[in-house]
Amino acid sequence: MADDSTSGSPAQMQNGDFTELDWITLKNDIGSIELENQETVKDKFIRKFQDNPFVPIGCGLTTCALCCGLWCFSSGRTRSSQKMMRFRVLAQGFTVAAMMFGIVKTSMK
């Protein structure tokens, strides 16, 4: 007599008796649906940038000011380095203010 536990008949599935193959198939089906609905990094960045464009701009300004300030410091131009570090602090303040504005804007929706 053949073992009917691997056949996956509808009567067995109604009883909750799934075979290993049924579970794998179900997992693959669910995984493919999740991948279709999943947002890519690029799509997420575009969506977030459209919601509040000032935060990425502030982050970019902060990074540029920091890199330029470190470059000036390593070159021995201390006056320029100080100016860039002050600009970095302003850019960080701008970024924090933009984040707060985004939080308030989102909470108002």
C-alpha atoms as a PDB file:
ATOM      1  CA  MET A   1       0.000   0.000   0.000  1.00  0.00           C
ATOM      2  CA  ALA A   2       1.394   3.413  -0.959  1.00  0.00           C
ATOM      3  CA  ASP A   3       1.867   6.109   1.631  1.00  0.00           C
ATOM      4  CA  ASP A   4      -0.735   8.813   0.980  1.00  0.00           C
ATOM      5  CA  SER A   5       0.939  11.379   3.267  1.00  0.00           C
ATOM      6  CA  THR A   6       2.940  12.827   0.365  1.00  0.00           C
ATOM      7  CA  SER A   7       0.056  13.089  -2.084  1.00  0.00           C
ATOM      8  CA  GLY A   8      -1.306  16.354  -0.648  1.00  0.00           C
ATOM      9  CA  SER A   9      -4.935  15.536  -1.322  1.00  0.00           C
ATOM     10  CA  PRO A  10      -7.541  18.209  -0.526  1.00  0.00           C
ATOM     11  CA  ALA A  11      -8.922  16.099   2.324  1.00  0.00           C
ATOM     12  CA  GLN A  12      -5.502  16.064   3.985  1.00  0.00           C
ATOM     13  CA  MET A  13      -5.047  19.798   3.482  1.00  0.00           C
ATOM     14  CA  GLN A  14      -8.395  20.465   5.145  1.00  0.00           C
ATOM     15  CA  ASN A  15      -7.196  18.463   8.136  1.00  0.00           C
ATOM     16  CA  GLY A  16      -4.018  20.555   8.284  1.00  0.00           C
ATOM     17  CA  ASP A  17      -1.731  17.731   7.120  1.00  0.00           C
ATOM     18  CA  PHE A  18       0.666  19.531   4.821  1.00  0.00           C
ATOM     19  CA  THR A  19       3.676  17.846   3.312  1.00  0.00           C
ATOM     20  CA  GLU A  20       7.115  19.382   3.166  1.00  0.00           C
ATOM     21  CA  LEU A  21       6.612  20.174  -0.519  1.00  0.00           C
ATOM     22  CA  ASP A  22       3.352  21.989   0.232  1.00  0.00           C
ATOM     23  CA  TRP A  23       5.101  24.186   2.796  1.00  0.00           C
ATOM     24  CA  ILE A  24       7.938  24.997   0.396  1.00  0.00           C
ATOM     25  CA  THR A  25       5.485  25.872  -2.361  1.00  0.00           C
ATOM     26  CA  LEU A  26       3.444  28.039  -0.011  1.00  0.00           C
ATOM     27  CA  LYS A  27       6.556  29.819   1.252  1.00  0.00           C
ATOM     28  CA  ASN A  28       7.729  30.507  -2.300  1.00  0.00           C
ATOM     29  CA  ASP A  29       4.305  31.858  -3.261  1.00  0.00           C
ATOM     30  CA  ILE A  30       4.176  34.174  -0.249  1.00  0.00           C
ATOM     31  CA  GLY A  31       7.773  35.273  -0.820  1.00  0.00           C
ATOM     32  CA  SER A  32       7.101  36.202  -4.435  1.00  0.00           C
ATOM     33  CA  ILE A  33       4.103  38.316  -3.389  1.00  0.00           C
ATOM     34  CA  GLU A  34       6.197  40.090  -0.745  1.00  0.00           C
ATOM     35  CA  LEU A  35       8.957  40.808  -3.276  1.00  0.00           C
ATOM     36  CA  GLU A  36       6.461  42.388  -5.660  1.00  0.00           C
ATOM     37  CA  ASN A  37       5.295  44.778  -2.928  1.00  0.00           C
ATOM     38  CA  GLN A  38       8.773  45.511  -1.592  1.00  0.00           C
ATOM     39  CA  GLU A  39      10.188  48.987  -2.130  1.00  0.00           C
ATOM     40  CA  THR A  40      13.728  49.303  -3.469  1.00  0.00           C
ATOM     41  CA  VAL A  41      16.292  51.592  -1.870  1.00  0.00           C
ATOM     42  CA  LYS A  42      16.114  53.957  -4.835  1.00  0.00           C
ATOM     43  CA  ASP A  43      12.309  54.132  -4.687  1.00  0.00           C
ATOM     44  CA  LYS A  44      12.399  54.758  -0.943  1.00  0.00           C
ATOM     45  CA  PHE A  45      14.985  57.540  -1.334  1.00  0.00           C
ATOM     46  CA  ILE A  46      12.902  59.219  -4.047  1.00  0.00           C
ATOM     47  CA  ARG A  47       9.745  58.976  -1.924  1.00  0.00           C
ATOM     48  CA  LYS A  48      11.480  60.359   1.170  1.00  0.00           C
ATOM     49  CA  PHE A  49      13.149  63.118  -0.858  1.00  0.00           C
ATOM     50  CA  GLN A  50       9.770  64.165  -2.242  1.00  0.00           C
ATOM     51  CA  ASP A  51       8.261  64.207   1.259  1.00  0.00           C
ATOM     52  CA  ASN A  52      10.978  66.422   2.758  1.00  0.00           C
ATOM     53  CA  PRO A  53      13.780  67.451   0.372  1.00  0.00           C
ATOM     54  CA  PHE A  54      15.587  69.615   2.927  1.00  0.00           C
ATOM     55  CA  VAL A  55      16.886  66.728   5.058  1.00  0.00           C
ATOM     56  CA  PRO A  56      19.047  65.084   2.331  1.00  0.00           C
ATOM     57  CA  ILE A  57      20.184  68.536   1.183  1.00  0.00           C
ATOM     58  CA  GLY A  58      21.223  69.393   4.752  1.00  0.00           C
ATOM     59  CA  CYS A  59      23.033  66.062   5.098  1.00  0.00           C
ATOM     60  CA  GLY A  60      24.897  66.745   1.858  1.00  0.00           C
ATOM     61  CA  LEU A  61      25.872  70.246   2.964  1.00  0.00           C
ATOM     62  CA  THR A  62      27.069  68.916   6.317  1.00  0.00           C
ATOM     63  CA  THR A  63      29.178  66.244   4.634  1.00  0.00           C
ATOM     64  CA  CYS A  64      30.695  68.702   2.162  1.00  0.00           C
ATOM     65  CA  ALA A  65      31.538  71.190   4.908  1.00  0.00           C
ATOM     66  CA  LEU A  66      33.127  68.462   7.025  1.00  0.00           C
ATOM     67  CA  CYS A  67      35.221  67.109   4.147  1.00  0.00           C
ATOM     68  CA  CYS A  68      36.348  70.582   3.070  1.00  0.00           C
ATOM     69  CA  GLY A  69      37.152  71.502   6.655  1.00  0.00           C
ATOM     70  CA  LEU A  70      39.238  68.387   7.159  1.00  0.00           C
ATOM     71  CA  TRP A  71      41.012  68.994   3.846  1.00  0.00           C
ATOM     72  CA  CYS A  72      41.838  72.570   4.868  1.00  0.00           C
ATOM     73  CA  PHE A  73      43.017  71.367   8.274  1.00  0.00           C
ATOM     74  CA  SER A  74      45.323  68.769   6.754  1.00  0.00           C
ATOM     75  CA  SER A  75      46.673  71.383   4.304  1.00  0.00           C
ATOM     76  CA  GLY A  76      47.523  73.728   7.159  1.00  0.00           C
ATOM     77  CA  ARG A  77      44.940  76.405   6.336  1.00  0.00           C
ATOM     78  CA  THR A  78      43.548  76.800   9.824  1.00  0.00           C
ATOM     79  CA  ARG A  79      41.462  79.916   9.107  1.00  0.00           C
ATOM     80  CA  SER A  80      39.597  78.168   6.264  1.00  0.00           C
ATOM     81  CA  SER A  81      39.261  75.069   8.399  1.00  0.00           C
ATOM     82  CA  GLN A  82      37.594  77.077  11.169  1.00  0.00           C
ATOM     83  CA  LYS A  83      35.174  78.674   8.696  1.00  0.00           C
ATOM     84  CA  MET A  84      34.223  75.282   7.280  1.00  0.00           C
ATOM     85  CA  MET A  85      33.662  73.825  10.739  1.00  0.00           C
ATOM     86  CA  ARG A  86      31.379  76.752  11.567  1.00  0.00           C
ATOM     87  CA  PHE A  87      29.539  76.160   8.313  1.00  0.00           C
ATOM     88  CA  ARG A  88      29.251  72.488   9.263  1.00  0.00           C
ATOM     89  CA  VAL A  89      27.549  73.435  12.530  1.00  0.00           C
ATOM     90  CA  LEU A  90      25.109  75.679  10.617  1.00  0.00           C
ATOM     91  CA  ALA A  91      24.399  72.878   8.140  1.00  0.00           C
ATOM     92  CA  GLN A  92      23.758  70.446  10.992  1.00  0.00           C
ATOM     93  CA  GLY A  93      21.359  72.932  12.559  1.00  0.00           C
ATOM     94  CA  PHE A  94      19.598  73.285   9.215  1.00  0.00           C
ATOM     95  CA  THR A  95      19.302  69.496   8.962  1.00  0.00           C
ATOM     96  CA  VAL A  96      17.856  69.161  12.477  1.00  0.00           C
ATOM     97  CA  ALA A  97      15.379  71.972  11.767  1.00  0.00           C
ATOM     98  CA  ALA A  98      14.370  70.261   8.511  1.00  0.00           C
ATOM     99  CA  MET A  99      13.814  66.987  10.374  1.00  0.00           C
ATOM    100  CA  MET A 100      11.667  68.740  12.971  1.00  0.00           C
ATOM    101  CA  PHE A 101       9.688  70.450  10.207  1.00  0.00           C
ATOM    102  CA  GLY A 102       9.150  67.050   8.564  1.00  0.00           C
ATOM    103  CA  ILE A 103       7.934  65.531  11.837  1.00  0.00           C
ATOM    104  CA  VAL A 104       5.478  68.382  12.409  1.00  0.00           C
ATOM    105  CA  LYS A 105       4.294  68.214   8.793  1.00  0.00           C
ATOM    106  CA  THR A 106       3.761  64.442   9.032  1.00  0.00           C
ATOM    107  CA  SER A 107       1.894  64.693  12.332  1.00  0.00           C
ATOM    108  CA  MET A 108      -0.476  67.296  10.844  1.00  0.00           C
ATOM    109  CA  LYS A 109      -1.647  64.880   8.135  1.00  0.00           C
END
